[in-house]
Coordinates of C-alpha atoms in Angstrom, one line a residue:
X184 CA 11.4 -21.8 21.6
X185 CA 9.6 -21.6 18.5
X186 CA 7.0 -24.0 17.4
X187 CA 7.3 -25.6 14.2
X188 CA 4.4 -24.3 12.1
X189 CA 6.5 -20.6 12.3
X190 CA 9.5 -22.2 10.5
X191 CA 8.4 -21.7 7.2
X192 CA 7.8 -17.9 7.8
X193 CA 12.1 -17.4 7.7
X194 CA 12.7 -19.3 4.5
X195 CA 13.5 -17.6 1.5
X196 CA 11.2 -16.9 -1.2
X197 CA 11.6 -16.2 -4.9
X198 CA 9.2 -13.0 -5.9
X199 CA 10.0 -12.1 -9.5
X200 CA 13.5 -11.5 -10.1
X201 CA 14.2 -11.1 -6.2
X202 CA 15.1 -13.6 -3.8
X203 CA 13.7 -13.0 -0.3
X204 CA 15.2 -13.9 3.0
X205 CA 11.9 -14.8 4.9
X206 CA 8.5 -14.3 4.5
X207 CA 7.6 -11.0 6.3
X208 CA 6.8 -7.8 4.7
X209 CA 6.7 -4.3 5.6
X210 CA 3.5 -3.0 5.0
X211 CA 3.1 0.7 3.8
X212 CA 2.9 2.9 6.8
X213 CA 2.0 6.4 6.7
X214 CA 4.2 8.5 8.9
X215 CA 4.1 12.0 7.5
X216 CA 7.4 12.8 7.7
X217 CA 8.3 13.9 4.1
X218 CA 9.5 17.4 3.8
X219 CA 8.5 20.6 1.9
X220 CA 7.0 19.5 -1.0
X221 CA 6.7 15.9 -0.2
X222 CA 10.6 15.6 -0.6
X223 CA 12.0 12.3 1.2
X224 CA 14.4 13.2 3.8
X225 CA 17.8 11.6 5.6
X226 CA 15.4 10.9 8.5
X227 CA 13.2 8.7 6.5
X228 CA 16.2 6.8 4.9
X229 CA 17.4 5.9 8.0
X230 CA 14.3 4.6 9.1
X231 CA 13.6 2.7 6.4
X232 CA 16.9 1.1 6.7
X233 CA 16.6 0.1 10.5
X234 CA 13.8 -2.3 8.7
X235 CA 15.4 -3.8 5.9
X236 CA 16.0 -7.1 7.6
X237 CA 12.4 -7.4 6.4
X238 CA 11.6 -9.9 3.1
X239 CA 10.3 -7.1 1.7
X240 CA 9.9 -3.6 2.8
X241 CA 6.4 -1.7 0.7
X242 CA 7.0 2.1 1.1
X243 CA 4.3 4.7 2.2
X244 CA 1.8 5.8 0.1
X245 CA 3.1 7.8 -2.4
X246 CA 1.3 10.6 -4.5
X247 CA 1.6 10.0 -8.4
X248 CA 0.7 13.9 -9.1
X249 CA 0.2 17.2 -7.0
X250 CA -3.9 16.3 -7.2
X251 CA -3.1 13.0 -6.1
X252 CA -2.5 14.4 -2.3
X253 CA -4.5 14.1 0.5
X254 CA -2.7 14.4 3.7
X255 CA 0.2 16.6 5.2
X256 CA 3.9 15.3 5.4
X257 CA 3.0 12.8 2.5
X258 CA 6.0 12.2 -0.1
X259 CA 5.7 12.4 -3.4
X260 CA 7.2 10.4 -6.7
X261 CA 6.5 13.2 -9.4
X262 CA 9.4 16.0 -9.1
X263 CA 12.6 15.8 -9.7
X264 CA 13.7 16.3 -6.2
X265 CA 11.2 14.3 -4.6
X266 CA 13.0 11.2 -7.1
X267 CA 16.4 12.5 -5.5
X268 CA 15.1 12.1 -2.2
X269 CA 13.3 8.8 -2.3
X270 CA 17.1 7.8 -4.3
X271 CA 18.8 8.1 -0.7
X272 CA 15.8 5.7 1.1
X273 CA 16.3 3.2 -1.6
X274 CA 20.5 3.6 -1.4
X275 CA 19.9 3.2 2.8
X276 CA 17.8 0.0 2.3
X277 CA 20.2 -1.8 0.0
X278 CA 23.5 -0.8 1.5
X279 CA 21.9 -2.9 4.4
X280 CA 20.8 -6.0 2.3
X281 CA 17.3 -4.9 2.2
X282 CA 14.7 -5.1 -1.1
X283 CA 12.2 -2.2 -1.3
X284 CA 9.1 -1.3 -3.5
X285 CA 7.1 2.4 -3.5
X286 CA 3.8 1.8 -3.0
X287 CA 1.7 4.7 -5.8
X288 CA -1.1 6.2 -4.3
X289 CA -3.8 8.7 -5.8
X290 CA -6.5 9.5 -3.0
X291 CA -9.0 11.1 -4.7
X292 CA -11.8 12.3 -2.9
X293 CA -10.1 11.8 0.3
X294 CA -8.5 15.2 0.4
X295 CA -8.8 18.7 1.3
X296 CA -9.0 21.9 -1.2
X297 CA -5.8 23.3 1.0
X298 CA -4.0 20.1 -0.5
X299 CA -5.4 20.7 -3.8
X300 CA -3.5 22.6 -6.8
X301 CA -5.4 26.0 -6.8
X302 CA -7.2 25.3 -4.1
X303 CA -9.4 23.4 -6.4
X304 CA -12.3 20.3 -5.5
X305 CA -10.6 17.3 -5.2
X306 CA -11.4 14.5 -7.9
X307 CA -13.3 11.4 -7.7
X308 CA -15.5 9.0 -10.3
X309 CA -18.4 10.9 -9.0
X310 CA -19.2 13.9 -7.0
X311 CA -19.7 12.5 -3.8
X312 CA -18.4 13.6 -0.7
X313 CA -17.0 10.8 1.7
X314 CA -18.1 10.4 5.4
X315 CA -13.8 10.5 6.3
X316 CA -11.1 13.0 7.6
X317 CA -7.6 14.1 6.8
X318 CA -4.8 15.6 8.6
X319 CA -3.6 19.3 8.3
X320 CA -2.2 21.7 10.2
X321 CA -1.0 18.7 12.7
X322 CA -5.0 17.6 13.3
X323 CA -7.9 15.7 11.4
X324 CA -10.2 17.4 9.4
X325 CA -13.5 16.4 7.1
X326 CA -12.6 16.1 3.4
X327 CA -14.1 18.0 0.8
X328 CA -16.9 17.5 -1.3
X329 CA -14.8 16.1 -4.6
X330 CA -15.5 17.2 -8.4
X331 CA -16.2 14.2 -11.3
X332 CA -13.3 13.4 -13.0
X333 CA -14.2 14.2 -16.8
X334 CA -13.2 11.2 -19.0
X335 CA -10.2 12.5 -20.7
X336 CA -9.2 13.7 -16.8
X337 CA -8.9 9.9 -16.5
X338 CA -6.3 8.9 -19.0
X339 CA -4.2 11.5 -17.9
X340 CA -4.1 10.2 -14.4
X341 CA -3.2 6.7 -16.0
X342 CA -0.7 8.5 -17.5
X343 CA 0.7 9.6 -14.5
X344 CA 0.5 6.4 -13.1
X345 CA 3.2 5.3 -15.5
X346 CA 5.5 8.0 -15.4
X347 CA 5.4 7.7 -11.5
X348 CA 6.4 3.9 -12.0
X349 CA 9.0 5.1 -14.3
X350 CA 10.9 7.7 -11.3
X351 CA 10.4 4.9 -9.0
X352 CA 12.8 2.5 -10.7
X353 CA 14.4 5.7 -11.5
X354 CA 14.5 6.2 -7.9
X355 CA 16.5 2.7 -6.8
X356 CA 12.8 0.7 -5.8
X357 CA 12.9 -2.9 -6.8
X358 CA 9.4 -2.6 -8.2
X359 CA 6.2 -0.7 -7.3
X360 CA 2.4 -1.6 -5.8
X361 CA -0.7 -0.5 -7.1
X362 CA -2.5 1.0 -4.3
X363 CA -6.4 0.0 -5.0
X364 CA -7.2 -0.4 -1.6
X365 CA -8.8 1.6 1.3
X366 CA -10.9 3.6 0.0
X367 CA -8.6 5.9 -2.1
X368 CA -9.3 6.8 -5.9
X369 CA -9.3 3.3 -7.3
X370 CA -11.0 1.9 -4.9
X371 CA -13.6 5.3 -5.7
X372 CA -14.2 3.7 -9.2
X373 CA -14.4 -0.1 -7.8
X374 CA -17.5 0.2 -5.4
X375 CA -20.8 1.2 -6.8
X376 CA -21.8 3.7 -3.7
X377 CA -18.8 5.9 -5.0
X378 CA -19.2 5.2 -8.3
X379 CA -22.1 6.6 -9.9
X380 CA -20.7 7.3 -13.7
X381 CA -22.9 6.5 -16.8
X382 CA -19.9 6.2 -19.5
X383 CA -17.2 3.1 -19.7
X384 CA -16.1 3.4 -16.1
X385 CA -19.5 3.2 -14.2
X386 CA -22.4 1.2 -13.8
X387 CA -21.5 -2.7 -14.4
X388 CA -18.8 -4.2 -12.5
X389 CA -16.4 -5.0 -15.4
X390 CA -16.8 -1.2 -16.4
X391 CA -15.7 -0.2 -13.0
X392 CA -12.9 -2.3 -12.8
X393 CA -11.8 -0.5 -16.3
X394 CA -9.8 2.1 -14.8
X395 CA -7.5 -0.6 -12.3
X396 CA -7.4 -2.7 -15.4
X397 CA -5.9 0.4 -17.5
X398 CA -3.7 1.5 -14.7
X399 CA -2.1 -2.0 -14.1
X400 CA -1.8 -2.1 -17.6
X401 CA 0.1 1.1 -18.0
X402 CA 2.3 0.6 -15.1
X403 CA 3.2 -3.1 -16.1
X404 CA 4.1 -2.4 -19.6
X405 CA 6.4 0.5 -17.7
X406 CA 8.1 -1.8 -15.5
X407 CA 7.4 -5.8 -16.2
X408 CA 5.3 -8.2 -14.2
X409 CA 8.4 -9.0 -11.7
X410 CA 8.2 -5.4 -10.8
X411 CA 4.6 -4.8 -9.7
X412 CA 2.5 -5.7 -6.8
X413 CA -1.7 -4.8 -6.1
X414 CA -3.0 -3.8 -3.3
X415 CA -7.3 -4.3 -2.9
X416 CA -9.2 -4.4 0.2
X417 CA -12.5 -6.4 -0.5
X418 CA -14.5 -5.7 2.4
X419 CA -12.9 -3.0 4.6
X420 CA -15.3 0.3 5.0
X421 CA -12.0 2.3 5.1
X422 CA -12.8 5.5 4.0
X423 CA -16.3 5.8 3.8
X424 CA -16.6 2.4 1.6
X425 CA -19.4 0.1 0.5
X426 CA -20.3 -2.4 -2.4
X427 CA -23.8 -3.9 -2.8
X428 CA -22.2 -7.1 -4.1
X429 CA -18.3 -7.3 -3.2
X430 CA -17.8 -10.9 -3.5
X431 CA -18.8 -10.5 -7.5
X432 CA -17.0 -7.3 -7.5
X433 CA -13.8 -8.5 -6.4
X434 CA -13.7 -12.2 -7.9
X435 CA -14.1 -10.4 -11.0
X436 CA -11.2 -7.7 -10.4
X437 CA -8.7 -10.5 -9.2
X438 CA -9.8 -12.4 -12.3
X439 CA -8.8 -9.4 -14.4
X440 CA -5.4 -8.9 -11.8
X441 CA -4.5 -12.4 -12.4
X442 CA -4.6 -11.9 -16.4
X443 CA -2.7 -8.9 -16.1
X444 CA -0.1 -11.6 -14.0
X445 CA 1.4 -9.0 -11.7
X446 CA 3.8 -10.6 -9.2
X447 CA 2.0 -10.4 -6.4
X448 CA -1.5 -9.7 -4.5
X449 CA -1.5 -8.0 -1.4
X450 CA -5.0 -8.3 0.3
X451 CA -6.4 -6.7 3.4
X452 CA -8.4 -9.3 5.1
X453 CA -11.0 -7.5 7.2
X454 CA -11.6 -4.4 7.7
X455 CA -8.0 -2.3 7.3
X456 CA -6.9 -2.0 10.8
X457 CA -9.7 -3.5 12.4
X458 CA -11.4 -7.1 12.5
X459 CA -10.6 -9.8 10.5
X460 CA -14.2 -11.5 10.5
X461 CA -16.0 -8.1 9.6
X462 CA -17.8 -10.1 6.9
X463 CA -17.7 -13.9 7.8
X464 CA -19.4 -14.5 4.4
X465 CA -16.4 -13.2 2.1
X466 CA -14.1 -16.2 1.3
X467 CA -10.4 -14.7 1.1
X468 CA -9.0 -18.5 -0.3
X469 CA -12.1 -18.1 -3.1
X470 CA -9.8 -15.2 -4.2
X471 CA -6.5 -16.7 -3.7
X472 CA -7.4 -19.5 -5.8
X473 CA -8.3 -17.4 -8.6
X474 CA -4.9 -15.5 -8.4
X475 CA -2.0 -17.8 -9.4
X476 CA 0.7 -15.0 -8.7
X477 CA 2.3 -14.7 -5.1
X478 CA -0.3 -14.1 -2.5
X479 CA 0.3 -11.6 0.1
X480 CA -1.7 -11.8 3.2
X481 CA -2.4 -8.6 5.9
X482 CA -4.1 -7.8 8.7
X483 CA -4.3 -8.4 12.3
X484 CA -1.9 -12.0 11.7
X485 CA 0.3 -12.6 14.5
X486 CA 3.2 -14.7 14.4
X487 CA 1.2 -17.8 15.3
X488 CA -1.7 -17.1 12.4
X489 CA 1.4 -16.0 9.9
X490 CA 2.6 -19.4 10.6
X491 CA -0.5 -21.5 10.1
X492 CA -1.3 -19.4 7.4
X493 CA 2.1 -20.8 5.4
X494 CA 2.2 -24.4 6.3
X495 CA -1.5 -25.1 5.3
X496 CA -0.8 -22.8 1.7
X497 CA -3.1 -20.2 2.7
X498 CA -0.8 -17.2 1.8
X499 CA 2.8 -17.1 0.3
X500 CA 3.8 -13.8 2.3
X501 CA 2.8 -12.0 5.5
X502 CA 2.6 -8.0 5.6
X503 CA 2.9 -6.7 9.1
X504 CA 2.4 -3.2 9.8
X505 CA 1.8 -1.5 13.3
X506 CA 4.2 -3.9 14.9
X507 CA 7.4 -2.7 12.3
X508 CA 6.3 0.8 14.1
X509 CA 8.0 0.2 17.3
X510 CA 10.2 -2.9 16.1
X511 CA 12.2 -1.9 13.5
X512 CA 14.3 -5.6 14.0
X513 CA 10.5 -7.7 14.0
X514 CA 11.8 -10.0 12.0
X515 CA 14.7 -10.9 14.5
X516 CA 12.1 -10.9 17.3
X517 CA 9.4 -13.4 15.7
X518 CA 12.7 -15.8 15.1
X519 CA 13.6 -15.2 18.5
X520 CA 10.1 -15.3 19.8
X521 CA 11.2 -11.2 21.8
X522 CA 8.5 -9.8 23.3
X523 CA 7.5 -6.8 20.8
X524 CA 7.8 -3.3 21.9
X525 CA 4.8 -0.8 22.2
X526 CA 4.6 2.2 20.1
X527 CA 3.2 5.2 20.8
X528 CA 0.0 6.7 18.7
X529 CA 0.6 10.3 19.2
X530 CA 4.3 10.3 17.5
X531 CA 2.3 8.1 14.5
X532 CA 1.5 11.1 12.3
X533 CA 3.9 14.0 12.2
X534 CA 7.0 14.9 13.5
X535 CA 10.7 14.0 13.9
X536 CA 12.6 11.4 15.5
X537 CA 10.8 10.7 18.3
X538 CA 8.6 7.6 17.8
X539 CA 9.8 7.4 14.5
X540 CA 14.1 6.0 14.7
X541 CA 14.2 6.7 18.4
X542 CA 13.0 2.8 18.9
X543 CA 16.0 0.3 19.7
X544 CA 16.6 -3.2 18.8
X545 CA 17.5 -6.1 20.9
X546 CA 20.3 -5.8 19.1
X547 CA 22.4 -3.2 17.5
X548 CA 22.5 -4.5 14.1
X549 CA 22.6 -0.7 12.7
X550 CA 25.0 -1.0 8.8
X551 CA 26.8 1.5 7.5
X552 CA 25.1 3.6 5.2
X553 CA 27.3 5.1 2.2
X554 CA 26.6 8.2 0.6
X555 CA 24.5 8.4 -3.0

């Protein structure tokens, strides 16, 4: 049986104009299966739809623009086809009762110049190379050494940032989330070890916050508060990175979030896929008390923690991620207190089917799916 402190994690919970069933979310998962051209495929929308019991389901990572690509098999949100594609994931999720937001990614400097348009340097705040790998040809490989990003390269990408927003409610999503987190290109301009600019976007810490402050902005005014979500990962190394001062650095940029009034933050406590306690010294509730929006918790919380978390008004959601892998019904199995399935790492990356929609429930709860 369930203990008490886990009831609060299957009430229903009112995030901008959408009424959840429970607290669990999805987290974005990167499964590199998008076809040619980072095209959404059938296979995706029926995975996506195995999940949707799920409060909330956050897509993958998504590329804004062709530059904004840094691994193999990732989807895009900036072709007309790619729109078409992600319109039958989004169709598949509701047609089972589900709610779903695209996560909008740019990488930055953690790509390759055979990802790149041209074959070009990839971009970044600086010319820096990161200490990280990507994954072509089916294997990991360093990164590039990335190019500055002049300052008129930077309003375009803002730009983009919008019109992306735009083909995702185009698309079917509920809403969208700001991916600043792990390391990718806003996270580039957050940190100063990545950051090494001399003009409005480098040097103090409200300059390097500029460029999240302009993109939320943009993509806001595109879709409404309701609609957007934030993703920032305070102290996680992800990626190759490091602040001298992260606590000031990120109690200033939820300051600037929480102004902005997006509907939720989503914040990687720990480092991403790691520790929670990798720096004992940051205070997570310092930050959630600053942020008077729904709080999204994630990382290593297991039903227990999740639990805890909610009753004492530590968090107002819980994002799970490895364990919606090889439990697409995760939410039944918490409620039911199922032991979880194991999934299997070398079907994570790549591939078809297997590892992917080839996992069963306890139940066959399976909806059918009409046709766009």
């Amino acid at each position: 049986m369930l203990k008490p402190s886990t009831d609060l994690l299957f009430s229903p919970y009112r995030l901008g104009e959408l009424q959840l069933p429970n607290r669990i979310v999805m987290a974005p998962l990167t499964r590199s299966r998008a076809g040619e051209s980072g095209v959404p495929t059938p296979l995706m929308a029926e995975y996506y739809a195995q999940r949707a019991s799920a409060g909330l389901i956050i897509a993958e990572a998504t590329q804004i623009c062709e530059e904004g690509r840094g691994y193999e098999g990732t989807p895009g949100i900036y072709a007309d086809d790619q729109i078409a594609g992600w319109e039958l994931v989004t169709h598949a999720v509701h047609a089972c009762g589900g709610r779903m937001f695209l996560q909008l990614w740019h990488v930055g400097r953690i790509s390759h110049v055979s990802l790149q348009p041209g074959g070009r340097p990839p971009v970044a705040p600086s010319a820096i190379p990161a200490k990280a790998q990507t994954f072509i040809d089916g294997h990991f490989v360093d990164v590039s050494k990335p190019r500055a990003l002049e300052g008129s390269e930077i309003r375009e990408i803002v730009e983009a940032y919008v019109l992306a927003t735009r083909n995702a409610l185009w698309a079917g999503f509920d809403g969208v989330e700001v991916h600043a987190a792990n390391g990718y290109l806003i996270d580039q301009f957050l940190r100063d070890e990545s950051n090494k600019r001399h003009d409005q976007y480098g040097g103090s810490i409200e300059n390097r916050a500029r460029f999240l402050s302009e993109v939320m902005e943009g993509v806001i005014g595109e879709a409404g508060e309701a609609c957007v979500g934030v993703r920032i990962s305070p102290v996680s190394s992800a990626n190759d990175m490091h602040d001298s001062h992260p606590t000031e650095l990120f109690t200033h940029v939820v300051q600037v979030l929480d102004h902005l009034k997006p509907v939720y933050l989503h914040v990687i406590e720990g480092q991403t896929n790691g520790p929670r306690d990798v720096d004992p010294s940051f205070d997570f509730q310092s930050l959630r008390s600053k942020f008077h929006g729904t709080y999204m918790a994630n990382n290593g919380y297991t039903l227990q923690l999740a639990g805890e978390s909610l009753n004492e008004g530590k968090v107002d959601l819980v994002a799970f991620g490895g364990p919606f892998i090889a439990n697409p019904d995760l939410v039944d199995r918490f409620r039911t207190n199922t032991l979880l399935a194991s999934s299997d790492p070398e079907t994570f990356y790549g591939g078809g089917a297997k590892g992917y929609t080839d996992y069963p429930a306890i139940v066959d709860a399976s909806c059918a799916v009409l046709p766009v």
